[in-house]
Amino acid sequence: MTTPHTEPSGTTPAAPGVRSWLREHSELGVGLLLLVLGVLVLTDALTMNVDITQRGPVGPKTVPVVVGTGLLVVAVLLSLDVLRGGRGEAEGGEDIDLSEPSDWRTVLLLAGVFLGNAVLIGPLGFPISGALLFWGSAYALGSRHYDRDPLIAAVLSLVTYFVFDNLLGVPLPGGPLMGVL
């Protein structure tokens, strides 16, 4: 007669069948996350106060309701697929050596660039802080073209500013360049 295996702390581990089933169906976690996000988006959209005079044919609730409904549909379809035996394919295109340590320098540089953009966008405006964001991100990710990168960053920032401010009607802070642009 065999005795059940106990952990060093004296507790009996979860049944191997349950642990293996959860491991084989781990994508259900993604389905659960999508379900929770869908419910949150729909709840927020449906409880939104909208003045009847502000509504047009497509009101401010339309896009969040569509997105929330889409999240729920994808969550259900993904969960059904996983329960029927479907599995996501392992990504084969990445050339990553998992034995190498994380590159914390790059992570910290990118975090600093994003934080700096958040702090500087008010006083400097988007064209300048955006150029610093684009150039700093390129530098953090390894680009060392000191003559080309700032020019590309400035062009990207100005194009982004004009598209959002003039074409889409989303006002971005212009900063000291407000009168010039």
Short mmCIF file of N, CA and C in Angstrom, two decimals:
data_model
loop_
_atom_site.label_atom_id
_atom_site.label_comp_id
_atom_site.label_asym_id
_atom_site.label_seq_id
_atom_site.Cartn_x
_atom_site.Cartn_y
_atom_site.Cartn_z
N MET A 1 0.85 -1.17 0.00
CA MET A 1 0.00 0.00 0.00
C MET A 1 0.90 1.24 0.00
N THR A 2 0.59 2.20 -0.88
CA THR A 2 1.40 3.40 -0.97
C THR A 2 0.74 4.53 -0.21
N THR A 3 1.56 5.42 0.27
CA THR A 3 1.04 6.59 0.97
C THR A 3 1.11 7.78 0.03
N PRO A 4 0.17 8.72 0.16
CA PRO A 4 0.20 9.88 -0.75
C PRO A 4 1.44 10.72 -0.49
N HIS A 5 1.94 11.31 -1.57
CA HIS A 5 3.12 12.19 -1.47
C HIS A 5 2.71 13.48 -0.76
N THR A 6 3.52 13.88 0.20
CA THR A 6 3.25 15.15 0.89
C THR A 6 4.39 16.09 0.65
N GLU A 7 4.07 17.36 0.61
CA GLU A 7 5.06 18.41 0.47
C GLU A 7 5.82 18.54 1.77
N PRO A 8 7.00 19.18 1.76
CA PRO A 8 7.78 19.32 3.01
C PRO A 8 6.99 20.00 4.12
N SER A 9 6.04 20.87 3.77
CA SER A 9 5.29 21.55 4.82
C SER A 9 4.19 20.67 5.40
N GLY A 10 4.02 19.46 4.82
CA GLY A 10 3.02 18.56 5.34
C GLY A 10 1.70 18.63 4.59
N THR A 11 1.58 19.50 3.57
CA THR A 11 0.33 19.60 2.83
C THR A 11 0.38 18.68 1.63
N THR A 12 -0.75 18.18 1.24
CA THR A 12 -0.84 17.33 0.06
C THR A 12 -0.96 18.23 -1.16
N PRO A 13 -0.17 18.00 -2.22
CA PRO A 13 -0.24 18.86 -3.40
C PRO A 13 -1.55 18.65 -4.14
N ALA A 14 -1.87 19.62 -5.02
CA ALA A 14 -3.07 19.48 -5.85
C ALA A 14 -2.92 18.24 -6.69
N ALA A 15 -4.03 17.64 -7.01
CA ALA A 15 -4.01 16.42 -7.81
C ALA A 15 -3.27 16.67 -9.11
N PRO A 16 -2.40 15.74 -9.52
CA PRO A 16 -1.65 15.94 -10.75
C PRO A 16 -2.55 16.15 -11.96
N GLY A 17 -3.74 15.55 -11.94
CA GLY A 17 -4.66 15.71 -13.06
C GLY A 17 -5.15 17.14 -13.18
N VAL A 18 -5.44 17.79 -12.07
CA VAL A 18 -5.92 19.18 -12.09
C VAL A 18 -4.81 20.10 -12.56
N ARG A 19 -3.62 19.91 -12.02
CA ARG A 19 -2.49 20.75 -12.39
C ARG A 19 -2.17 20.58 -13.88
N SER A 20 -2.19 19.38 -14.38
CA SER A 20 -1.89 19.15 -15.79
C SER A 20 -3.01 19.71 -16.67
N TRP A 21 -4.27 19.60 -16.25
CA TRP A 21 -5.38 20.16 -17.03
C TRP A 21 -5.25 21.68 -17.10
N LEU A 22 -4.92 22.31 -15.99
CA LEU A 22 -4.75 23.76 -15.98
C LEU A 22 -3.58 24.19 -16.86
N ARG A 23 -2.52 23.42 -16.84
CA ARG A 23 -1.36 23.75 -17.67
C ARG A 23 -1.72 23.62 -19.15
N GLU A 24 -2.49 22.61 -19.51
CA GLU A 24 -2.88 22.40 -20.91
C GLU A 24 -3.91 23.43 -21.37
N HIS A 25 -4.64 24.00 -20.46
CA HIS A 25 -5.69 24.96 -20.80
C HIS A 25 -5.38 26.35 -20.24
N SER A 26 -4.11 26.71 -20.18
CA SER A 26 -3.71 27.98 -19.59
C SER A 26 -4.23 29.18 -20.37
N GLU A 27 -4.57 28.97 -21.64
CA GLU A 27 -5.10 30.08 -22.44
C GLU A 27 -6.48 30.53 -21.97
N LEU A 28 -7.10 29.72 -21.12
CA LEU A 28 -8.38 30.14 -20.54
C LEU A 28 -8.18 31.40 -19.68
N GLY A 29 -6.98 31.59 -19.16
CA GLY A 29 -6.68 32.80 -18.40
C GLY A 29 -6.80 34.04 -19.27
N VAL A 30 -6.36 33.94 -20.52
CA VAL A 30 -6.50 35.07 -21.45
C VAL A 30 -7.97 35.32 -21.73
N GLY A 31 -8.73 34.23 -21.91
CA GLY A 31 -10.17 34.38 -22.12
C GLY A 31 -10.84 35.04 -20.94
N LEU A 32 -10.44 34.68 -19.72
CA LEU A 32 -10.99 35.29 -18.52
C LEU A 32 -10.63 36.77 -18.45
N LEU A 33 -9.39 37.10 -18.78
CA LEU A 33 -8.96 38.50 -18.79
C LEU A 33 -9.77 39.32 -19.80
N LEU A 34 -9.98 38.78 -21.00
CA LEU A 34 -10.77 39.47 -22.01
C LEU A 34 -12.22 39.63 -21.56
N LEU A 35 -12.75 38.62 -20.88
CA LEU A 35 -14.12 38.69 -20.37
C LEU A 35 -14.24 39.81 -19.34
N VAL A 36 -13.30 39.88 -18.41
CA VAL A 36 -13.33 40.93 -17.38
C VAL A 36 -13.20 42.31 -18.02
N LEU A 37 -12.27 42.46 -18.97
CA LEU A 37 -12.12 43.74 -19.66
C LEU A 37 -13.38 44.13 -20.41
N GLY A 38 -13.99 43.16 -21.09
CA GLY A 38 -15.23 43.43 -21.82
C GLY A 38 -16.34 43.90 -20.90
N VAL A 39 -16.48 43.24 -19.76
CA VAL A 39 -17.52 43.63 -18.79
C VAL A 39 -17.23 45.04 -18.26
N LEU A 40 -15.97 45.32 -17.95
CA LEU A 40 -15.62 46.66 -17.45
C LEU A 40 -15.90 47.74 -18.49
N VAL A 41 -15.51 47.50 -19.74
CA VAL A 41 -15.74 48.49 -20.79
C VAL A 41 -17.23 48.70 -21.01
N LEU A 42 -18.00 47.62 -21.08
CA LEU A 42 -19.45 47.75 -21.27
C LEU A 42 -20.11 48.45 -20.09
N THR A 43 -19.72 48.09 -18.88
CA THR A 43 -20.30 48.74 -17.70
C THR A 43 -20.02 50.23 -17.71
N ASP A 44 -18.78 50.59 -18.02
CA ASP A 44 -18.41 52.00 -18.07
C ASP A 44 -19.17 52.72 -19.19
N ALA A 45 -19.29 52.10 -20.34
CA ALA A 45 -19.97 52.74 -21.47
C ALA A 45 -21.46 52.91 -21.20
N LEU A 46 -22.08 51.89 -20.64
CA LEU A 46 -23.53 51.95 -20.43
C LEU A 46 -23.93 52.84 -19.27
N THR A 47 -23.01 53.13 -18.36
CA THR A 47 -23.32 54.03 -17.24
C THR A 47 -22.85 55.45 -17.51
N MET A 48 -22.38 55.71 -18.72
CA MET A 48 -21.89 57.04 -19.09
C MET A 48 -23.05 58.02 -19.20
N ASN A 49 -22.90 59.19 -18.59
CA ASN A 49 -23.91 60.23 -18.71
C ASN A 49 -23.65 61.02 -19.98
N VAL A 50 -24.65 61.03 -20.87
CA VAL A 50 -24.51 61.76 -22.12
C VAL A 50 -25.71 62.68 -22.25
N ASP A 51 -25.40 63.95 -22.47
CA ASP A 51 -26.47 64.93 -22.69
C ASP A 51 -27.07 64.67 -24.06
N ILE A 52 -28.40 64.67 -24.14
CA ILE A 52 -29.08 64.36 -25.39
C ILE A 52 -28.74 65.35 -26.51
N THR A 53 -28.37 66.59 -26.14
CA THR A 53 -28.04 67.57 -27.17
C THR A 53 -26.64 67.34 -27.74
N GLN A 54 -25.81 66.58 -27.06
CA GLN A 54 -24.46 66.30 -27.54
C GLN A 54 -24.42 65.11 -28.49
N ARG A 55 -25.50 64.38 -28.57
CA ARG A 55 -25.51 63.17 -29.38
C ARG A 55 -25.78 63.46 -30.83
N GLY A 56 -25.10 62.77 -31.66
CA GLY A 56 -25.38 62.80 -33.08
C GLY A 56 -25.84 61.41 -33.47
N PRO A 57 -25.69 61.06 -34.74
CA PRO A 57 -26.08 59.70 -35.13
C PRO A 57 -25.24 58.63 -34.44
N VAL A 58 -24.00 58.96 -34.16
CA VAL A 58 -23.13 58.05 -33.42
C VAL A 58 -22.66 58.79 -32.18
N GLY A 59 -23.13 58.34 -31.04
CA GLY A 59 -22.81 59.02 -29.79
C GLY A 59 -21.52 58.53 -29.18
N PRO A 60 -21.15 59.11 -28.05
CA PRO A 60 -19.90 58.73 -27.38
C PRO A 60 -19.92 57.33 -26.78
N LYS A 61 -21.09 56.71 -26.68
CA LYS A 61 -21.17 55.35 -26.15
C LYS A 61 -20.91 54.29 -27.22
N THR A 62 -21.01 54.66 -28.48
CA THR A 62 -20.99 53.67 -29.55
C THR A 62 -19.70 52.86 -29.59
N VAL A 63 -18.56 53.53 -29.66
CA VAL A 63 -17.30 52.81 -29.78
C VAL A 63 -17.01 51.95 -28.55
N PRO A 64 -17.19 52.46 -27.32
CA PRO A 64 -16.95 51.58 -26.17
C PRO A 64 -17.89 50.36 -26.14
N VAL A 65 -19.13 50.53 -26.57
CA VAL A 65 -20.05 49.39 -26.59
C VAL A 65 -19.59 48.36 -27.62
N VAL A 66 -19.16 48.84 -28.79
CA VAL A 66 -18.68 47.92 -29.83
C VAL A 66 -17.42 47.20 -29.35
N VAL A 67 -16.49 47.93 -28.74
CA VAL A 67 -15.24 47.33 -28.26
C VAL A 67 -15.54 46.34 -27.13
N GLY A 68 -16.38 46.72 -26.18
CA GLY A 68 -16.72 45.82 -25.08
C GLY A 68 -17.41 44.56 -25.57
N THR A 69 -18.33 44.71 -26.51
CA THR A 69 -19.01 43.54 -27.08
C THR A 69 -18.01 42.66 -27.82
N GLY A 70 -17.11 43.28 -28.57
CA GLY A 70 -16.08 42.52 -29.27
C GLY A 70 -15.19 41.74 -28.31
N LEU A 71 -14.83 42.36 -27.19
CA LEU A 71 -14.02 41.67 -26.18
C LEU A 71 -14.76 40.46 -25.62
N LEU A 72 -16.05 40.61 -25.36
CA LEU A 72 -16.84 39.49 -24.84
C LEU A 72 -16.93 38.36 -25.87
N VAL A 73 -17.16 38.71 -27.12
CA VAL A 73 -17.27 37.70 -28.17
C VAL A 73 -15.95 36.94 -28.33
N VAL A 74 -14.85 37.68 -28.36
CA VAL A 74 -13.54 37.04 -28.51
C VAL A 74 -13.24 36.16 -27.29
N ALA A 75 -13.61 36.61 -26.09
CA ALA A 75 -13.37 35.81 -24.88
C ALA A 75 -14.12 34.49 -24.96
N VAL A 76 -15.37 34.54 -25.39
CA VAL A 76 -16.17 33.31 -25.48
C VAL A 76 -15.61 32.39 -26.56
N LEU A 77 -15.30 32.96 -27.74
CA LEU A 77 -14.78 32.13 -28.83
C LEU A 77 -13.43 31.51 -28.48
N LEU A 78 -12.55 32.27 -27.84
CA LEU A 78 -11.26 31.74 -27.43
C LEU A 78 -11.43 30.63 -26.40
N SER A 79 -12.29 30.83 -25.43
CA SER A 79 -12.51 29.82 -24.40
C SER A 79 -13.09 28.54 -24.99
N LEU A 80 -14.05 28.68 -25.91
CA LEU A 80 -14.62 27.49 -26.56
C LEU A 80 -13.55 26.75 -27.36
N ASP A 81 -12.71 27.49 -28.07
CA ASP A 81 -11.65 26.86 -28.85
C ASP A 81 -10.68 26.10 -27.94
N VAL A 82 -10.30 26.71 -26.83
CA VAL A 82 -9.37 26.05 -25.90
C VAL A 82 -10.01 24.80 -25.31
N LEU A 83 -11.28 24.89 -24.93
CA LEU A 83 -11.97 23.73 -24.35
C LEU A 83 -12.16 22.61 -25.36
N ARG A 84 -12.19 22.94 -26.64
CA ARG A 84 -12.32 21.92 -27.69
C ARG A 84 -10.97 21.36 -28.11
N GLY A 85 -9.89 21.81 -27.47
CA GLY A 85 -8.58 21.26 -27.77
C GLY A 85 -7.68 22.16 -28.57
N GLY A 86 -8.12 23.33 -28.92
CA GLY A 86 -7.28 24.25 -29.68
C GLY A 86 -6.16 24.79 -28.81
N ARG A 87 -5.01 24.98 -29.42
CA ARG A 87 -3.86 25.52 -28.70
C ARG A 87 -3.17 26.54 -29.58
N GLY A 88 -2.66 27.58 -28.96
CA GLY A 88 -1.88 28.57 -29.70
C GLY A 88 -0.53 27.97 -30.06
N GLU A 89 -0.05 28.37 -31.22
CA GLU A 89 1.26 27.86 -31.65
C GLU A 89 2.36 28.65 -30.96
N ALA A 90 3.40 27.94 -30.60
CA ALA A 90 4.56 28.60 -30.01
C ALA A 90 5.21 29.48 -31.07
N GLU A 91 5.66 30.63 -30.64
CA GLU A 91 6.27 31.57 -31.56
C GLU A 91 7.64 31.05 -31.96
N GLY A 92 7.85 30.84 -33.24
CA GLY A 92 9.11 30.30 -33.71
C GLY A 92 10.02 31.35 -34.32
N GLY A 93 9.51 32.55 -34.53
CA GLY A 93 10.28 33.57 -35.22
C GLY A 93 11.22 34.35 -34.33
N GLU A 94 11.08 34.23 -33.06
CA GLU A 94 11.93 34.99 -32.14
C GLU A 94 13.26 34.27 -31.95
N ASP A 95 14.31 35.04 -31.95
CA ASP A 95 15.64 34.50 -31.71
C ASP A 95 16.13 35.05 -30.37
N ILE A 96 15.62 34.46 -29.30
CA ILE A 96 15.92 34.94 -27.96
C ILE A 96 16.64 33.84 -27.19
N ASP A 97 17.71 34.23 -26.57
CA ASP A 97 18.44 33.31 -25.72
C ASP A 97 17.93 33.51 -24.29
N LEU A 98 17.12 32.58 -23.80
CA LEU A 98 16.51 32.72 -22.49
C LEU A 98 17.52 32.59 -21.35
N SER A 99 18.74 32.14 -21.66
CA SER A 99 19.74 32.03 -20.61
C SER A 99 20.42 33.38 -20.34
N GLU A 100 20.24 34.34 -21.24
CA GLU A 100 20.82 35.67 -21.05
C GLU A 100 20.00 36.46 -20.04
N PRO A 101 20.65 37.31 -19.25
CA PRO A 101 19.89 38.13 -18.28
C PRO A 101 19.10 39.23 -18.98
N SER A 102 18.14 39.78 -18.29
CA SER A 102 17.34 40.88 -18.84
C SER A 102 18.20 42.11 -19.05
N ASP A 103 17.83 42.92 -20.03
CA ASP A 103 18.56 44.15 -20.33
C ASP A 103 17.89 45.30 -19.58
N TRP A 104 18.23 45.42 -18.30
CA TRP A 104 17.59 46.43 -17.45
C TRP A 104 17.96 47.84 -17.84
N ARG A 105 19.14 48.02 -18.45
CA ARG A 105 19.55 49.36 -18.88
C ARG A 105 18.56 49.91 -19.90
N THR A 106 18.19 49.09 -20.88
CA THR A 106 17.24 49.51 -21.90
C THR A 106 15.88 49.79 -21.29
N VAL A 107 15.43 48.92 -20.41
CA VAL A 107 14.13 49.10 -19.76
C VAL A 107 14.10 50.41 -18.97
N LEU A 108 15.15 50.66 -18.21
CA LEU A 108 15.20 51.88 -17.39
C LEU A 108 15.33 53.14 -18.26
N LEU A 109 16.11 53.06 -19.35
CA LEU A 109 16.20 54.20 -20.26
C LEU A 109 14.84 54.52 -20.89
N LEU A 110 14.14 53.49 -21.34
CA LEU A 110 12.81 53.72 -21.93
C LEU A 110 11.83 54.27 -20.90
N ALA A 111 11.86 53.74 -19.69
CA ALA A 111 10.99 54.26 -18.63
C ALA A 111 11.31 55.72 -18.35
N GLY A 112 12.59 56.06 -18.32
CA GLY A 112 12.99 57.45 -18.10
C GLY A 112 12.54 58.37 -19.23
N VAL A 113 12.65 57.89 -20.46
CA VAL A 113 12.21 58.68 -21.62
C VAL A 113 10.71 58.94 -21.54
N PHE A 114 9.92 57.93 -21.24
CA PHE A 114 8.47 58.11 -21.14
C PHE A 114 8.09 59.01 -19.98
N LEU A 115 8.75 58.85 -18.85
CA LEU A 115 8.49 59.71 -17.70
C LEU A 115 8.88 61.15 -18.03
N GLY A 116 10.03 61.32 -18.67
CA GLY A 116 10.46 62.66 -19.08
C GLY A 116 9.47 63.31 -20.03
N ASN A 117 8.92 62.54 -20.95
CA ASN A 117 7.91 63.07 -21.86
C ASN A 117 6.67 63.53 -21.10
N ALA A 118 6.25 62.73 -20.13
CA ALA A 118 5.06 63.09 -19.34
C ALA A 118 5.29 64.38 -18.57
N VAL A 119 6.50 64.59 -18.07
CA VAL A 119 6.82 65.79 -17.30
C VAL A 119 6.98 67.01 -18.22
N LEU A 120 7.59 66.82 -19.39
CA LEU A 120 7.94 67.94 -20.26
C LEU A 120 6.86 68.34 -21.26
N ILE A 121 5.84 67.52 -21.45
CA ILE A 121 4.84 67.84 -22.48
C ILE A 121 4.08 69.11 -22.15
N GLY A 122 3.85 69.39 -20.89
CA GLY A 122 3.15 70.62 -20.50
C GLY A 122 3.97 71.87 -20.77
N PRO A 123 5.16 71.99 -20.18
CA PRO A 123 5.93 73.22 -20.38
C PRO A 123 6.55 73.37 -21.78
N LEU A 124 6.97 72.27 -22.40
CA LEU A 124 7.64 72.38 -23.70
C LEU A 124 6.70 72.18 -24.88
N GLY A 125 5.55 71.55 -24.65
CA GLY A 125 4.63 71.25 -25.73
C GLY A 125 4.98 69.94 -26.40
N PHE A 126 4.02 69.43 -27.20
CA PHE A 126 4.23 68.14 -27.82
C PHE A 126 5.34 68.13 -28.87
N PRO A 127 5.46 69.14 -29.72
CA PRO A 127 6.51 69.04 -30.75
C PRO A 127 7.91 68.83 -30.17
N ILE A 128 8.24 69.51 -29.10
CA ILE A 128 9.58 69.37 -28.51
C ILE A 128 9.66 68.09 -27.67
N SER A 129 8.67 67.88 -26.78
CA SER A 129 8.73 66.68 -25.93
C SER A 129 8.57 65.42 -26.76
N GLY A 130 7.77 65.48 -27.82
CA GLY A 130 7.62 64.32 -28.70
C GLY A 130 8.92 63.99 -29.43
N ALA A 131 9.63 65.03 -29.87
CA ALA A 131 10.92 64.80 -30.53
C ALA A 131 11.90 64.16 -29.54
N LEU A 132 11.90 64.64 -28.29
CA LEU A 132 12.77 64.03 -27.28
C LEU A 132 12.35 62.59 -27.00
N LEU A 133 11.05 62.33 -27.00
CA LEU A 133 10.54 60.98 -26.79
C LEU A 133 11.00 60.05 -27.91
N PHE A 134 10.82 60.46 -29.16
CA PHE A 134 11.20 59.62 -30.29
C PHE A 134 12.72 59.40 -30.33
N TRP A 135 13.49 60.47 -30.13
CA TRP A 135 14.94 60.33 -30.17
C TRP A 135 15.44 59.49 -28.99
N GLY A 136 14.90 59.74 -27.80
CA GLY A 136 15.32 58.98 -26.62
C GLY A 136 14.97 57.50 -26.74
N SER A 137 13.82 57.20 -27.32
CA SER A 137 13.43 55.80 -27.52
C SER A 137 14.37 55.11 -28.50
N ALA A 138 14.70 55.81 -29.59
CA ALA A 138 15.63 55.23 -30.56
C ALA A 138 16.99 54.98 -29.92
N TYR A 139 17.46 55.93 -29.12
CA TYR A 139 18.75 55.77 -28.44
C TYR A 139 18.70 54.60 -27.46
N ALA A 140 17.63 54.51 -26.67
CA ALA A 140 17.51 53.44 -25.68
C ALA A 140 17.47 52.07 -26.36
N LEU A 141 16.91 52.01 -27.56
CA LEU A 141 16.80 50.74 -28.26
C LEU A 141 18.02 50.42 -29.11
N GLY A 142 19.04 51.28 -29.05
CA GLY A 142 20.31 50.92 -29.66
C GLY A 142 20.76 51.72 -30.86
N SER A 143 19.97 52.66 -31.35
CA SER A 143 20.38 53.45 -32.50
C SER A 143 21.44 54.47 -32.07
N ARG A 144 22.52 54.56 -32.83
CA ARG A 144 23.58 55.50 -32.51
C ARG A 144 23.90 56.41 -33.71
N HIS A 145 22.88 56.77 -34.47
CA HIS A 145 23.04 57.70 -35.58
C HIS A 145 22.74 59.10 -35.06
N TYR A 146 23.75 59.74 -34.48
CA TYR A 146 23.55 61.02 -33.81
C TYR A 146 23.21 62.15 -34.78
N ASP A 147 23.53 62.01 -36.04
CA ASP A 147 23.20 63.06 -37.01
C ASP A 147 21.79 62.85 -37.58
N ARG A 148 21.37 61.64 -37.74
CA ARG A 148 20.10 61.34 -38.39
C ARG A 148 18.93 61.24 -37.41
N ASP A 149 19.13 60.62 -36.27
CA ASP A 149 18.03 60.35 -35.33
C ASP A 149 17.29 61.60 -34.85
N PRO A 150 17.98 62.67 -34.46
CA PRO A 150 17.24 63.86 -34.03
C PRO A 150 16.39 64.46 -35.14
N LEU A 151 16.87 64.40 -36.38
CA LEU A 151 16.08 64.93 -37.50
C LEU A 151 14.83 64.10 -37.74
N ILE A 152 14.97 62.79 -37.72
CA ILE A 152 13.82 61.90 -37.89
C ILE A 152 12.84 62.11 -36.73
N ALA A 153 13.35 62.24 -35.51
CA ALA A 153 12.49 62.45 -34.34
C ALA A 153 11.72 63.76 -34.47
N ALA A 154 12.37 64.82 -34.93
CA ALA A 154 11.69 66.11 -35.10
C ALA A 154 10.61 66.02 -36.16
N VAL A 155 10.90 65.37 -37.27
CA VAL A 155 9.89 65.22 -38.34
C VAL A 155 8.71 64.39 -37.85
N LEU A 156 9.00 63.27 -37.18
CA LEU A 156 7.91 62.43 -36.65
C LEU A 156 7.05 63.21 -35.66
N SER A 157 7.68 63.97 -34.80
CA SER A 157 6.95 64.73 -33.80
C SER A 157 6.07 65.80 -34.45
N LEU A 158 6.62 66.53 -35.42
CA LEU A 158 5.83 67.57 -36.09
C LEU A 158 4.69 66.98 -36.90
N VAL A 159 4.94 65.88 -37.60
CA VAL A 159 3.87 65.24 -38.37
C VAL A 159 2.77 64.74 -37.43
N THR A 160 3.16 64.12 -36.32
CA THR A 160 2.18 63.65 -35.34
C THR A 160 1.37 64.82 -34.79
N TYR A 161 2.05 65.92 -34.47
CA TYR A 161 1.37 67.10 -33.94
C TYR A 161 0.35 67.63 -34.95
N PHE A 162 0.75 67.79 -36.19
CA PHE A 162 -0.16 68.32 -37.21
C PHE A 162 -1.33 67.37 -37.47
N VAL A 163 -1.08 66.07 -37.52
CA VAL A 163 -2.17 65.12 -37.77
C VAL A 163 -3.19 65.18 -36.64
N PHE A 164 -2.72 65.15 -35.40
CA PHE A 164 -3.66 65.16 -34.29
C PHE A 164 -4.33 66.52 -34.14
N ASP A 165 -3.55 67.59 -34.21
CA ASP A 165 -4.09 68.92 -33.94
C ASP A 165 -4.96 69.42 -35.08
N ASN A 166 -4.53 69.27 -36.31
CA ASN A 166 -5.24 69.87 -37.44
C ASN A 166 -6.20 68.90 -38.12
N LEU A 167 -5.78 67.67 -38.37
CA LEU A 167 -6.63 66.74 -39.12
C LEU A 167 -7.67 66.04 -38.24
N LEU A 168 -7.25 65.60 -37.07
CA LEU A 168 -8.16 64.85 -36.19
C LEU A 168 -8.90 65.75 -35.20
N GLY A 169 -8.44 66.97 -35.02
CA GLY A 169 -9.09 67.88 -34.09
C GLY A 169 -8.81 67.57 -32.64
N VAL A 170 -7.74 66.85 -32.36
CA VAL A 170 -7.36 66.54 -30.98
C VAL A 170 -6.27 67.53 -30.59
N PRO A 171 -6.60 68.48 -29.73
CA PRO A 171 -5.61 69.51 -29.40
C PRO A 171 -4.47 68.95 -28.56
N LEU A 172 -3.25 69.18 -29.01
CA LEU A 172 -2.06 68.81 -28.26
C LEU A 172 -1.37 70.09 -27.82
N PRO A 173 -0.75 70.10 -26.66
CA PRO A 173 -0.08 71.32 -26.22
C PRO A 173 1.06 71.70 -27.18
N GLY A 174 1.05 72.95 -27.61
CA GLY A 174 2.08 73.41 -28.54
C GLY A 174 3.29 73.96 -27.84
N GLY A 175 3.13 74.39 -26.60
CA GLY A 175 4.25 74.93 -25.85
C GLY A 175 4.73 76.24 -26.45
N PRO A 176 6.02 76.51 -26.35
CA PRO A 176 6.55 77.78 -26.86
C PRO A 176 6.45 77.89 -28.38
N LEU A 177 6.24 76.79 -29.07
CA LEU A 177 6.13 76.82 -30.52
C LEU A 177 4.69 77.08 -30.99
N MET A 178 3.76 77.33 -30.05
CA MET A 178 2.35 77.49 -30.40
C MET A 178 2.14 78.60 -31.42
N GLY A 179 2.80 79.73 -31.27
CA GLY A 179 2.64 80.81 -32.21
C GLY A 179 3.32 80.56 -33.55
N VAL A 180 4.36 79.75 -33.55
CA VAL A 180 5.12 79.47 -34.76
C VAL A 180 4.43 78.42 -35.62
N LEU A 181 3.88 77.38 -34.96
CA LEU A 181 3.21 76.32 -35.70
C LEU A 181 1.80 76.71 -35.93
#
